[in-house]
PDB file of C-alpha atoms in Angstrom:
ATOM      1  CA  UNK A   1       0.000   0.000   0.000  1.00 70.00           C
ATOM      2  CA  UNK A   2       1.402   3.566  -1.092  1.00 82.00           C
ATOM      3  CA  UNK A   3       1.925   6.414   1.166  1.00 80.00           C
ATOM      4  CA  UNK A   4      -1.160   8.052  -0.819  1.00 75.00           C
ATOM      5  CA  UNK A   5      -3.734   4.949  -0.879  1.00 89.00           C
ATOM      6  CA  UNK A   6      -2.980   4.840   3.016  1.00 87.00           C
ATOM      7  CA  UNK A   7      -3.519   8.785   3.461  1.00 90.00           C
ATOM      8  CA  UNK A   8      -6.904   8.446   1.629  1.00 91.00           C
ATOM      9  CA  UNK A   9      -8.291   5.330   4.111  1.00 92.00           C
ATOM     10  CA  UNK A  10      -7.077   7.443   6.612  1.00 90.00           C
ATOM     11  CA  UNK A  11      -9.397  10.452   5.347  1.00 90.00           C
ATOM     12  CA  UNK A  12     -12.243   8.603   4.794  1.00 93.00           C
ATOM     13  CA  UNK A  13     -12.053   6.416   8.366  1.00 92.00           C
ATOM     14  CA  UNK A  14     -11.714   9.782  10.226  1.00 90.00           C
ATOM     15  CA  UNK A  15     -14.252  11.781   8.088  1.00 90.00           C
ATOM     16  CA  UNK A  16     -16.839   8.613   9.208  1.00 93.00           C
ATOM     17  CA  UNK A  17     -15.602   8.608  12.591  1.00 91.00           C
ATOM     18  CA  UNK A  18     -15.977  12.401  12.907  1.00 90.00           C
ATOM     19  CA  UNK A  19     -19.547  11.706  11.564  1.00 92.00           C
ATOM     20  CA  UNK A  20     -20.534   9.304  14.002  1.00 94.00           C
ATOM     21  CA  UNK A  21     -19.263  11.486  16.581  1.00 92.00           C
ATOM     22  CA  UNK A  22     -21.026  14.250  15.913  1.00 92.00           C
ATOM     23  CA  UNK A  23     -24.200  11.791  15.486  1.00 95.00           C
ATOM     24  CA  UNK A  24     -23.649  10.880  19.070  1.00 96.00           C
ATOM     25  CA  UNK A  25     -23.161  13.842  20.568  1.00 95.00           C
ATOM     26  CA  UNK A  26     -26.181  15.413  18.866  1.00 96.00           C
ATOM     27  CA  UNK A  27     -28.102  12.178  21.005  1.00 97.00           C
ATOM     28  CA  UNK A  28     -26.695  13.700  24.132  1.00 97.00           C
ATOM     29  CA  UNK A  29     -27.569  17.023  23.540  1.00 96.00           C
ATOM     30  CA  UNK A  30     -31.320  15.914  22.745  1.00 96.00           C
ATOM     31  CA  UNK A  31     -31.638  13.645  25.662  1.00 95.00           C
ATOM     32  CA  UNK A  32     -30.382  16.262  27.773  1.00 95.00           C
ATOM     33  CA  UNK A  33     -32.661  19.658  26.895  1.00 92.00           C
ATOM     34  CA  UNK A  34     -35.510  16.591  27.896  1.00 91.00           C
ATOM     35  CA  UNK A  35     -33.725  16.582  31.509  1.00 91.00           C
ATOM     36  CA  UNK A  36     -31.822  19.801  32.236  1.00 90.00           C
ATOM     37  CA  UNK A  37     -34.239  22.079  35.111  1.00 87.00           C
ATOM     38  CA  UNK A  38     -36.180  24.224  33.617  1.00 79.00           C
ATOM     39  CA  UNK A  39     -37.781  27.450  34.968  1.00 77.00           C
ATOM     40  CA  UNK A  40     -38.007  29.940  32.064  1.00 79.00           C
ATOM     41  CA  UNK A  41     -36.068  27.994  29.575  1.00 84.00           C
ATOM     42  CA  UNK A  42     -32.649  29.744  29.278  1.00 91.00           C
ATOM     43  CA  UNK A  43     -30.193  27.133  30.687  1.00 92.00           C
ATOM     44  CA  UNK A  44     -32.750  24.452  28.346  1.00 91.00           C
ATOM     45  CA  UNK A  45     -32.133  26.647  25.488  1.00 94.00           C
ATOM     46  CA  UNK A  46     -28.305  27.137  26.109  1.00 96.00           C
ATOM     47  CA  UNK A  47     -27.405  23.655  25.663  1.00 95.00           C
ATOM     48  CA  UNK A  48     -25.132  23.431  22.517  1.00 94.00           C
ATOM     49  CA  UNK A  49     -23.154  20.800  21.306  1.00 92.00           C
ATOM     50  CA  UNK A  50     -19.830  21.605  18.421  1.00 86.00           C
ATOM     51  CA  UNK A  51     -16.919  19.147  17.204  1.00 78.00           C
ATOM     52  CA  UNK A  52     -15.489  22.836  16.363  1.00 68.00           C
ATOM     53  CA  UNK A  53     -13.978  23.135  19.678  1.00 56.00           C
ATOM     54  CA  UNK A  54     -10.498  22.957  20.336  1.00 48.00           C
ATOM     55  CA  UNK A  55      -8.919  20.525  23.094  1.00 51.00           C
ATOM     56  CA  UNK A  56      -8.333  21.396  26.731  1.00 50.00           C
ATOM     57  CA  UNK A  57      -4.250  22.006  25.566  1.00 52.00           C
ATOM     58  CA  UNK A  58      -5.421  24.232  23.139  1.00 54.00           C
ATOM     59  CA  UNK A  59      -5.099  22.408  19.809  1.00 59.00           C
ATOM     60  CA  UNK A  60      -7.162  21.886  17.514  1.00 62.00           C
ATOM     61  CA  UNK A  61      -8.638  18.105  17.163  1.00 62.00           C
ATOM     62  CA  UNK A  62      -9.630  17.274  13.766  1.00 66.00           C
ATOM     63  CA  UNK A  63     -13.451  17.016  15.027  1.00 62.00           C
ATOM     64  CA  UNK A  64     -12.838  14.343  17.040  1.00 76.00           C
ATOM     65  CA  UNK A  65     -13.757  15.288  19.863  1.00 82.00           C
ATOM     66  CA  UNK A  66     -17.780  16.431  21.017  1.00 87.00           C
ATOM     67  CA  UNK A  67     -18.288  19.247  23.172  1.00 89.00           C
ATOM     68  CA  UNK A  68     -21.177  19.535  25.227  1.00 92.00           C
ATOM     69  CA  UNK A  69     -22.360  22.499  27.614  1.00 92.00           C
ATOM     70  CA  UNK A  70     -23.717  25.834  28.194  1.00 94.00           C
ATOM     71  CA  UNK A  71     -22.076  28.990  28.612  1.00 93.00           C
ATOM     72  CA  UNK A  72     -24.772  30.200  31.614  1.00 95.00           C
ATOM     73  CA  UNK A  73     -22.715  30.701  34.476  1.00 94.00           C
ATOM     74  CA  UNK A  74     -25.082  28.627  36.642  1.00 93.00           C
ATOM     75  CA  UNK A  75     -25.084  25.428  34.436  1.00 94.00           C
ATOM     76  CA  UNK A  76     -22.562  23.829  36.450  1.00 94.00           C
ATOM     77  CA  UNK A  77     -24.249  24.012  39.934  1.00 93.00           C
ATOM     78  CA  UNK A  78     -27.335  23.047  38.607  1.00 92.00           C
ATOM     79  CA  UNK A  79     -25.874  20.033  37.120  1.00 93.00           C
ATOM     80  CA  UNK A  80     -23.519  18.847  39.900  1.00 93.00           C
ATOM     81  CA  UNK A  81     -25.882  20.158  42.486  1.00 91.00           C
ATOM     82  CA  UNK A  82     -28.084  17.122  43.617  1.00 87.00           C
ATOM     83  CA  UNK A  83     -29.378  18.562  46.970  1.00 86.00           C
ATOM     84  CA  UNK A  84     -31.476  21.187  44.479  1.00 84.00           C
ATOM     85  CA  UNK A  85     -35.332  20.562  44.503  1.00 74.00           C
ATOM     86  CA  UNK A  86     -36.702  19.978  40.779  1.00 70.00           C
ATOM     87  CA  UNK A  87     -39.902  18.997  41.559  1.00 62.00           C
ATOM     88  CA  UNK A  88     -42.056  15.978  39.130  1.00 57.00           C
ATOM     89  CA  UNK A  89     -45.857  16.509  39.171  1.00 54.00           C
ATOM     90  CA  UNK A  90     -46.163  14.329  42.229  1.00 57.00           C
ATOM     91  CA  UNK A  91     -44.395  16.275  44.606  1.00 54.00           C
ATOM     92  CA  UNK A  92     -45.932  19.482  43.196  1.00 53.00           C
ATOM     93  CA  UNK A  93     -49.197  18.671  44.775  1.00 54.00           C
ATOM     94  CA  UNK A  94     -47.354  17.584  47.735  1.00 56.00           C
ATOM     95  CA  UNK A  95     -45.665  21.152  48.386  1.00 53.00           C
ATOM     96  CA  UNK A  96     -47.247  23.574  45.655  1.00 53.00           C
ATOM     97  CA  UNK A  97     -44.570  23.793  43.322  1.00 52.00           C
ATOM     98  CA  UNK A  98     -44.205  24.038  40.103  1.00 53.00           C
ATOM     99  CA  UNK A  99     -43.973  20.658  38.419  1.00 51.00           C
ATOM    100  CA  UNK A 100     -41.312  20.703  35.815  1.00 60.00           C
ATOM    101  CA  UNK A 101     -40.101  16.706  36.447  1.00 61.00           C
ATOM    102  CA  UNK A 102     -36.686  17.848  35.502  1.00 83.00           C
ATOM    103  CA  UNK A 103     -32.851  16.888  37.357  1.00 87.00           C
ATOM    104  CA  UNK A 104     -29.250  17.411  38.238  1.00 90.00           C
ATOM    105  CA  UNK A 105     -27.047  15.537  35.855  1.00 94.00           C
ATOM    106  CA  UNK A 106     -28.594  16.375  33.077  1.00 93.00           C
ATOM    107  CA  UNK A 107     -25.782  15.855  30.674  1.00 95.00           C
ATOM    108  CA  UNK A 108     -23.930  12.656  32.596  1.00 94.00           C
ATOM    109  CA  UNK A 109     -27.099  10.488  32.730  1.00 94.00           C
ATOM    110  CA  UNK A 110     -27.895  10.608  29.097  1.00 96.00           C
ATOM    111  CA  UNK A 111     -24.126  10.349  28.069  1.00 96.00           C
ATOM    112  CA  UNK A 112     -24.111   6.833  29.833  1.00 96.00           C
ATOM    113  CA  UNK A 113     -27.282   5.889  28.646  1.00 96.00           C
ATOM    114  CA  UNK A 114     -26.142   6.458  25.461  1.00 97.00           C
ATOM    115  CA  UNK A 115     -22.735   5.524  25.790  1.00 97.00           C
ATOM    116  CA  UNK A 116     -22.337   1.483  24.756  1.00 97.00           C
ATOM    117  CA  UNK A 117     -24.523   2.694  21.291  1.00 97.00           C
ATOM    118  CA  UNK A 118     -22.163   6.039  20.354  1.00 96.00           C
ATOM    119  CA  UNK A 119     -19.473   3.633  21.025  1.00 96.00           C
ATOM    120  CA  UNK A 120     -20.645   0.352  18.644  1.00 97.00           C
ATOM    121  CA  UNK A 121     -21.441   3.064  15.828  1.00 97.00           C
ATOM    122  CA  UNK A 122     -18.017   4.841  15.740  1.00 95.00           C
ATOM    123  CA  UNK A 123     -16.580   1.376  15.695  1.00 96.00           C
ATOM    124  CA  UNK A 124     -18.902   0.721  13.080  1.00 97.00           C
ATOM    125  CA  UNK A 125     -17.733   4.093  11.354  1.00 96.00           C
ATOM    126  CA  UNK A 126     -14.280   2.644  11.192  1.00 95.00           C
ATOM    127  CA  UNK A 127     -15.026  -0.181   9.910  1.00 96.00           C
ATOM    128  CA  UNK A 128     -17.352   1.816   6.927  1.00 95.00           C
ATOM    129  CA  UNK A 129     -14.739   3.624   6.405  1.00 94.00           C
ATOM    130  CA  UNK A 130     -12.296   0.655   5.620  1.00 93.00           C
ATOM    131  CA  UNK A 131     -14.798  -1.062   3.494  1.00 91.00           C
ATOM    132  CA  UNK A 132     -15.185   1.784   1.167  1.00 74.00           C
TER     133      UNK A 132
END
């Protein structure tokens, strides 16, 4: 196999795998505006997901890697925060609240629900990507 034939598997493996990746994360995001607390909507509508992102070092990663977040600077406490009352439809009658049903860990429980079926379609993205 030439340098070149190699360099083109190459491109068309990662150019799957990026897809697949992207497919995935797109999962998580959807999954997640379904759990994140919601009172007015903004940290529900701040939810974003980009392959554009570069790494935590600062270089760029080809697309290979999903980022998933919001920019709101009270994401993160509502996420990790477990102690935080988001009350279901059950316990609004209980206490008068509100019912929105929603939760903490809003992005970590649907990343490993989801996490055995991102991972058996980038493998299968590899393997497309071979077989082309």
């Amino acid at each position: 196999m030439s340098r070149l034939q190699f360099s083109i598997i190459l491109k068309r493996v990662q150019n799957e795998v990026i897809t697949a990746i992207r497919e995935g994360g797109e999962s998580v995001v959807k999954e997640a505006v379904k759990l994140v607390p919601l009172d007015l909507g903004d940290l529900q509508n701040s939810i974003q997901g980009d392959t554009s992102k570069s790494t935590l070092t600062g270089e760029k990663d080809n697309g290979m890697t999903y980022t998933i977040g919001s920019a709101l600077p009270y994401a993160y406490v509502q996420h990790e925060n477990l102690a935080f009352n988001h009350p279901s439809l059950k316990n609004r009658r209980k206490f008068n609240m509100i019912p929105n049903g929603r939760q903490a860990k809003y992005l970590e429980q649907p990343i490993n629900e989801l996490r055995d079926r991102i991972i058996d379609n980038i493998n299968t993205a590899v393997k497309r990507g071979l077989n082309k």
